Amino acid sequence: MTNAFAPPDNPAPMIQIPGVRDRPVRLGVLISGGGTTLLNFLDQIHSGHLRAEVPLVIASQKSCRGVERARNAGLRCEVLRPRDFSGVEQFSSAVFNLLRESRIDLVTLAGFLSLLTIPDDFSGRVLNIHPSLIPAFCGHGFYGHHVHEAAIARGVKVSGCTVHFADNHYDHGPILLQQCVNVPDGATPDQLAALVFEQEKTAYPEAIRLWCSGRLRIEHGRTVLGELPQDV
Amino acid sequence: MTNAFAPPDNPAPMIQIPGVRDRPVRLGVLISGGGTTLLNFLDQIHSGHLRAEVPLVIASQKSCRGVERARNAGLRCEVLRPRDFSGVEQFSSAVFNLLRESRIDLVTLAGFLSLLTIPDDFSGRVLNIHPSLIPAFCGHGFYGHHVHEAAIARGVKVSGCTVHFADNHYDHGPILLQQCVNVPDGATPDQLAALVFEQEKTAYPEAIRLWCSGRLRIEHGRTVLGELPQDV
């Protein structure tokens, strides 16, 4: 059995995700690049498909296009660069302090390339999207165009995207949702990226809606969509 | 980059698959177990969905249920056990000699668990089906129920099946076709196996039809469905 396909280590006991049902969910969006996923969230919010607000964007690079886009949209965008901290713990601590101060309900990694250590109070409250069907083409080194280049090189006929709970490893936490795309013969990595991004545009908002529903729980490292808990 | 996702080593130059268009394709079916894929082929042949005949079945175990089923269907079924040979080369040589004698066009591995060394004259003429979306949950140790147990343990929301050209590694050759299934919450490995097998029942015959069409070629280790070659 190859490690690449192993389930999450030491899966925690059952976690019920309380969700946010009575008001717009407060999203923290973490970016490292173009911010296209952030723009998609804003489109979904404006069109009424996603009941959310974005009180805080955090970018891990000063000059990325996403910073400009966030600020143009009137959002608060803070830049926190890992290189300015002495280690992952210190960087993560600063990131989560900002998120706490902004009373963020749910943290969405949106092309965020820096590893984070997730504190206990954010357990079950950080989502990531990965542009492949995990556990294929994921893990260290598989980000952005590297994912699609590897998929094209292997000649897969199906790829897709995965929204998962983030843990403290790359592309490793419980999977919330996956959507497939057919890979056309002769597609380039860029063409595949565009096809997968079309799926991402619906998958990530749908995952956020599921998270908000109060119906999700994590059992043995697996995500289950159940009924509403009885106390609500 | 993890080895598990690597493309086939030293992909051969372009191979055009000539196919078989003017008569039923002569299938050799290699089994190790229950022979359910063989029965599916026979159903597809009898119902007119697959233009094929099965002049030879080879089983790698004497007492497997597939041997009984093949013989009950009136098929020639030979048992060749790896343990009766001094090595993979000798075993493979005996297998392909039988296939040659029966003038087999296309060899279909159908739950065949023994590694084979494919001789040059069978290059592009051996297909395998794997009950996951390669490169997920494949390679050494991932066969039968182990595949579905790993998929359920990882909590994937999508799995499927893959028909690929066999090379001399497990689950490693160029991919011909992949079909997805949604994994219901709470599904057991057996339930997932049943869902994936429903896809296999259409995927493998479809792959055989594509192989026969004369439109397939392998380029850089990837399968491409093109137009009919100009000389036909």
mmCIF file with all atom_site columns, C-alpha atoms in Angstrom, chain A residues 1-2 4-8 133-142 146 150-159 164 171-182 185-186 220-226, chain B residues 1-2 4-8 133-142 146-147 150-159 164 171-180 182 185-186 220-226:
data_model
loop_
_atom_site.group_PDB
_atom_site.id
_atom_site.type_symbol
_atom_site.label_atom_id
_atom_site.label_alt_id
_atom_site.label_comp_id
_atom_site.label_asym_id
_atom_site.label_entity_id
_atom_site.label_seq_id
_atom_site.pdbx_PDB_ins_code
_atom_site.Cartn_x
_atom_site.Cartn_y
_atom_site.Cartn_z
_atom_site.occupancy
_atom_site.B_iso_or_equiv
_atom_site.pdbx_formal_charge
_atom_site.auth_seq_id
_atom_site.auth_comp_id
_atom_site.auth_asym_id
_atom_site.auth_atom_id
_atom_site.pdbx_PDB_model_num
ATOM 1   C CA . MET A 1 1   ? 0.000   0.000  0.000   1.00 0.00 ? 1   MET A CA 1
ATOM 2   C CA . THR A 1 2   ? 1.458   3.299  -1.104  1.00 0.00 ? 2   THR A CA 1
ATOM 3   C CA . ALA A 1 4   ? 0.038   8.464  -1.294  1.00 0.00 ? 4   ALA A CA 1
ATOM 4   C CA . PHE A 1 5   ? -3.358  6.787  -0.920  1.00 0.00 ? 5   PHE A CA 1
ATOM 5   C CA . ALA A 1 6   ? -3.393  6.475  2.846   1.00 0.00 ? 6   ALA A CA 1
ATOM 6   C CA . PRO A 1 7   ? -6.282  7.900  4.839   1.00 0.00 ? 7   PRO A CA 1
ATOM 7   C CA . PRO A 1 8   ? -5.606  10.811 7.206   1.00 0.00 ? 8   PRO A CA 1
ATOM 8   C CA . LEU A 1 133 ? -9.422  14.016 -7.789  1.00 0.00 ? 133 LEU A CA 1
ATOM 9   C CA . ILE A 1 134 ? -7.524  13.382 -4.562  1.00 0.00 ? 134 ILE A CA 1
ATOM 10  C CA . PRO A 1 135 ? -5.637  11.087 -3.959  1.00 0.00 ? 135 PRO A CA 1
ATOM 11  C CA . ALA A 1 136 ? -4.472  11.443 -7.569  1.00 0.00 ? 136 ALA A CA 1
ATOM 12  C CA . PHE A 1 137 ? -1.954  14.201 -8.339  1.00 0.00 ? 137 PHE A CA 1
ATOM 13  C CA . CYS A 1 138 ? -1.822  15.693 -4.879  1.00 0.00 ? 138 CYS A CA 1
ATOM 14  C CA . GLY A 1 139 ? 0.631   16.185 -2.067  1.00 0.00 ? 139 GLY A CA 1
ATOM 15  C CA . HIS A 1 140 ? 3.903   18.060 -1.875  1.00 0.00 ? 140 HIS A CA 1
ATOM 16  C CA . GLY A 1 141 ? 4.896   19.652 -5.179  1.00 0.00 ? 141 GLY A CA 1
ATOM 17  C CA . PHE A 1 142 ? 1.471   19.231 -6.783  1.00 0.00 ? 142 PHE A CA 1
ATOM 18  C CA . HIS A 1 146 ? 2.110   21.028 -11.897 1.00 0.00 ? 146 HIS A CA 1
ATOM 19  C CA . ALA A 1 150 ? 1.137   15.505 -14.371 1.00 0.00 ? 150 ALA A CA 1
ATOM 20  C CA . ALA A 1 151 ? -2.434  14.531 -15.275 1.00 0.00 ? 151 ALA A CA 1
ATOM 21  C CA . ILE A 1 152 ? -1.831  15.181 -18.975 1.00 0.00 ? 152 ILE A CA 1
ATOM 22  C CA . ALA A 1 153 ? 1.513   13.341 -18.875 1.00 0.00 ? 153 ALA A CA 1
ATOM 23  C CA . ARG A 1 154 ? -0.178  10.300 -17.325 1.00 0.00 ? 154 ARG A CA 1
ATOM 24  C CA . GLY A 1 155 ? -2.896  10.416 -19.974 1.00 0.00 ? 155 GLY A CA 1
ATOM 25  C CA . VAL A 1 156 ? -5.877  10.269 -17.621 1.00 0.00 ? 156 VAL A CA 1
ATOM 26  C CA . LYS A 1 157 ? -9.317  10.461 -19.247 1.00 0.00 ? 157 LYS A CA 1
ATOM 27  C CA . VAL A 1 158 ? -10.970 11.856 -16.117 1.00 0.00 ? 158 VAL A CA 1
ATOM 28  C CA . SER A 1 159 ? -9.794  14.518 -13.693 1.00 0.00 ? 159 SER A CA 1
ATOM 29  C CA . HIS A 1 164 ? -11.523 18.967 1.559   1.00 0.00 ? 164 HIS A CA 1
ATOM 30  C CA . ASP A 1 171 ? -4.122  17.930 0.335   1.00 0.00 ? 171 ASP A CA 1
ATOM 31  C CA . HIS A 1 172 ? -4.651  15.509 3.141   1.00 0.00 ? 172 HIS A CA 1
ATOM 32  C CA . GLY A 1 173 ? -7.761  16.132 5.241   1.00 0.00 ? 173 GLY A CA 1
ATOM 33  C CA . PRO A 1 174 ? -11.249 14.638 4.997   1.00 0.00 ? 174 PRO A CA 1
ATOM 34  C CA . ILE A 1 175 ? -12.804 15.043 1.543   1.00 0.00 ? 175 ILE A CA 1
ATOM 35  C CA . LEU A 1 176 ? -16.019 17.036 1.404   1.00 0.00 ? 176 LEU A CA 1
ATOM 36  C CA . LEU A 1 177 ? -16.894 17.006 -2.284  1.00 0.00 ? 177 LEU A CA 1
ATOM 37  C CA . GLN A 1 178 ? -15.409 15.923 -5.622  1.00 0.00 ? 178 GLN A CA 1
ATOM 38  C CA . GLN A 1 179 ? -16.502 16.756 -9.161  1.00 0.00 ? 179 GLN A CA 1
ATOM 39  C CA . CYS A 1 180 ? -15.233 15.090 -12.351 1.00 0.00 ? 180 CYS A CA 1
ATOM 40  C CA . VAL A 1 181 ? -14.312 16.411 -15.758 1.00 0.00 ? 181 VAL A CA 1
ATOM 41  C CA . ASN A 1 182 ? -13.595 14.431 -18.892 1.00 0.00 ? 182 ASN A CA 1
ATOM 42  C CA . ASP A 1 185 ? -7.742  13.887 -26.210 1.00 0.00 ? 185 ASP A CA 1
ATOM 43  C CA . GLY A 1 186 ? -4.947  16.278 -26.995 1.00 0.00 ? 186 GLY A CA 1
ATOM 44  C CA . HIS A 1 220 ? -12.976 8.424  11.168  1.00 0.00 ? 220 HIS A CA 1
ATOM 45  C CA . GLY A 1 221 ? -11.443 11.008 8.860   1.00 0.00 ? 221 GLY A CA 1
ATOM 46  C CA . ARG A 1 222 ? -14.391 10.853 6.435   1.00 0.00 ? 222 ARG A CA 1
ATOM 47  C CA . THR A 1 223 ? -16.995 13.531 5.779   1.00 0.00 ? 223 THR A CA 1
ATOM 48  C CA . VAL A 1 224 ? -20.634 12.513 6.072   1.00 0.00 ? 224 VAL A CA 1
ATOM 49  C CA . LEU A 1 225 ? -23.679 14.590 5.161   1.00 0.00 ? 225 LEU A CA 1
ATOM 50  C CA . GLY A 1 226 ? -26.367 13.751 7.690   1.00 0.00 ? 226 GLY A CA 1
ATOM 51  C CA . MET B 1 1   ? 6.579   14.339 -7.372  1.00 0.00 ? 1   MET B CA 1
ATOM 52  C CA . THR B 1 2   ? 5.467   10.925 -6.153  1.00 0.00 ? 2   THR B CA 1
ATOM 53  C CA . ALA B 1 4   ? 2.663   6.701  -7.948  1.00 0.00 ? 4   ALA B CA 1
ATOM 54  C CA . PHE B 1 5   ? 1.530   9.392  -10.369 1.00 0.00 ? 5   PHE B CA 1
ATOM 55  C CA . ALA B 1 6   ? 4.354   9.086  -12.874 1.00 0.00 ? 6   ALA B CA 1
ATOM 56  C CA . PRO B 1 7   ? 3.557   8.468  -16.524 1.00 0.00 ? 7   PRO B CA 1
ATOM 57  C CA . PRO B 1 8   ? 4.672   5.173  -18.096 1.00 0.00 ? 8   PRO B CA 1
ATOM 58  C CA . LEU B 1 133 ? -9.604  5.942  -11.299 1.00 0.00 ? 133 LEU B CA 1
ATOM 59  C CA . ILE B 1 134 ? -5.918  5.350  -11.984 1.00 0.00 ? 134 ILE B CA 1
ATOM 60  C CA . PRO B 1 135 ? -3.565  6.711  -10.624 1.00 0.00 ? 135 PRO B CA 1
ATOM 61  C CA . ALA B 1 136 ? -5.623  6.542  -7.425  1.00 0.00 ? 136 ALA B CA 1
ATOM 62  C CA . PHE B 1 137 ? -5.640  3.259  -5.528  1.00 0.00 ? 137 PHE B CA 1
ATOM 63  C CA . CYS B 1 138 ? -3.579  1.271  -7.988  1.00 0.00 ? 138 CYS B CA 1
ATOM 64  C CA . GLY B 1 139 ? -0.253  -0.501 -8.188  1.00 0.00 ? 139 GLY B CA 1
ATOM 65  C CA . HIS B 1 140 ? 1.166   -3.394 -6.224  1.00 0.00 ? 140 HIS B CA 1
ATOM 66  C CA . GLY B 1 141 ? -1.210  -4.678 -3.546  1.00 0.00 ? 141 GLY B CA 1
ATOM 67  C CA . PHE B 1 142 ? -4.250  -2.845 -4.909  1.00 0.00 ? 142 PHE B CA 1
ATOM 68  C CA . HIS B 1 146 ? -8.210  -3.915 -1.300  1.00 0.00 ? 146 HIS B CA 1
ATOM 69  C CA . VAL B 1 147 ? -8.935  -1.151 -3.830  1.00 0.00 ? 147 VAL B CA 1
ATOM 70  C CA . ALA B 1 150 ? -8.651  1.931  0.531   1.00 0.00 ? 150 ALA B CA 1
ATOM 71  C CA . ALA B 1 151 ? -11.082 4.217  -1.297  1.00 0.00 ? 151 ALA B CA 1
ATOM 72  C CA . ILE B 1 152 ? -13.637 3.997  1.515   1.00 0.00 ? 152 ILE B CA 1
ATOM 73  C CA . ALA B 1 153 ? -10.941 4.496  4.167   1.00 0.00 ? 153 ALA B CA 1
ATOM 74  C CA . ARG B 1 154 ? -9.762  7.653  2.395   1.00 0.00 ? 154 ARG B CA 1
ATOM 75  C CA . GLY B 1 155 ? -13.331 8.926  2.174   1.00 0.00 ? 155 GLY B CA 1
ATOM 76  C CA . VAL B 1 156 ? -13.330 9.725  -1.550  1.00 0.00 ? 156 VAL B CA 1
ATOM 77  C CA . LYS B 1 157 ? -16.597 11.011 -2.990  1.00 0.00 ? 157 LYS B CA 1
ATOM 78  C CA . VAL B 1 158 ? -15.805 9.807  -6.510  1.00 0.00 ? 158 VAL B CA 1
ATOM 79  C CA . SER B 1 159 ? -14.283 6.547  -7.695  1.00 0.00 ? 159 SER B CA 1
ATOM 80  C CA . HIS B 1 164 ? -5.809  0.595  -19.867 1.00 0.00 ? 164 HIS B CA 1
ATOM 81  C CA . ASP B 1 171 ? -1.932  -0.839 -13.518 1.00 0.00 ? 171 ASP B CA 1
ATOM 82  C CA . HIS B 1 172 ? 0.632   1.149  -15.393 1.00 0.00 ? 172 HIS B CA 1
ATOM 83  C CA . GLY B 1 173 ? 0.090   1.311  -19.161 1.00 0.00 ? 173 GLY B CA 1
ATOM 84  C CA . PRO B 1 174 ? -1.637  3.960  -21.282 1.00 0.00 ? 174 PRO B CA 1
ATOM 85  C CA . ILE B 1 175 ? -5.197  4.679  -20.161 1.00 0.00 ? 175 ILE B CA 1
ATOM 86  C CA . LEU B 1 176 ? -7.899  3.991  -22.727 1.00 0.00 ? 176 LEU B CA 1
ATOM 87  C CA . LEU B 1 177 ? -11.082 4.913  -20.884 1.00 0.00 ? 177 LEU B CA 1
ATOM 88  C CA . GLN B 1 178 ? -12.257 5.941  -17.393 1.00 0.00 ? 178 GLN B CA 1
ATOM 89  C CA . GLN B 1 179 ? -15.769 6.110  -15.964 1.00 0.00 ? 179 GLN B CA 1
ATOM 90  C CA . CYS B 1 180 ? -16.738 7.709  -12.639 1.00 0.00 ? 180 CYS B CA 1
ATOM 91  C CA . ASN B 1 182 ? -20.284 8.781  -6.972  1.00 0.00 ? 182 ASN B CA 1
ATOM 92  C CA . ASP B 1 185 ? -21.928 8.413  2.260   1.00 0.00 ? 185 ASP B CA 1
ATOM 93  C CA . GLY B 1 186 ? -21.685 5.349  4.435   1.00 0.00 ? 186 GLY B CA 1
ATOM 94  C CA . HIS B 1 220 ? 4.011   9.294  -25.698 1.00 0.00 ? 220 HIS B CA 1
ATOM 95  C CA . GLY B 1 221 ? 2.328   6.745  -23.457 1.00 0.00 ? 221 GLY B CA 1
ATOM 96  C CA . ARG B 1 222 ? -1.120  8.315  -23.936 1.00 0.00 ? 222 ARG B CA 1
ATOM 97  C CA . THR B 1 223 ? -4.075  6.865  -25.795 1.00 0.00 ? 223 THR B CA 1
ATOM 98  C CA . VAL B 1 224 ? -5.655  9.028  -28.482 1.00 0.00 ? 224 VAL B CA 1
ATOM 99  C CA . LEU B 1 225 ? -8.849  8.338  -30.417 1.00 0.00 ? 225 LEU B CA 1
ATOM 100 C CA . GLY B 1 226 ? -8.288  9.641  -33.909 1.00 0.00 ? 226 GLY B CA 1
#
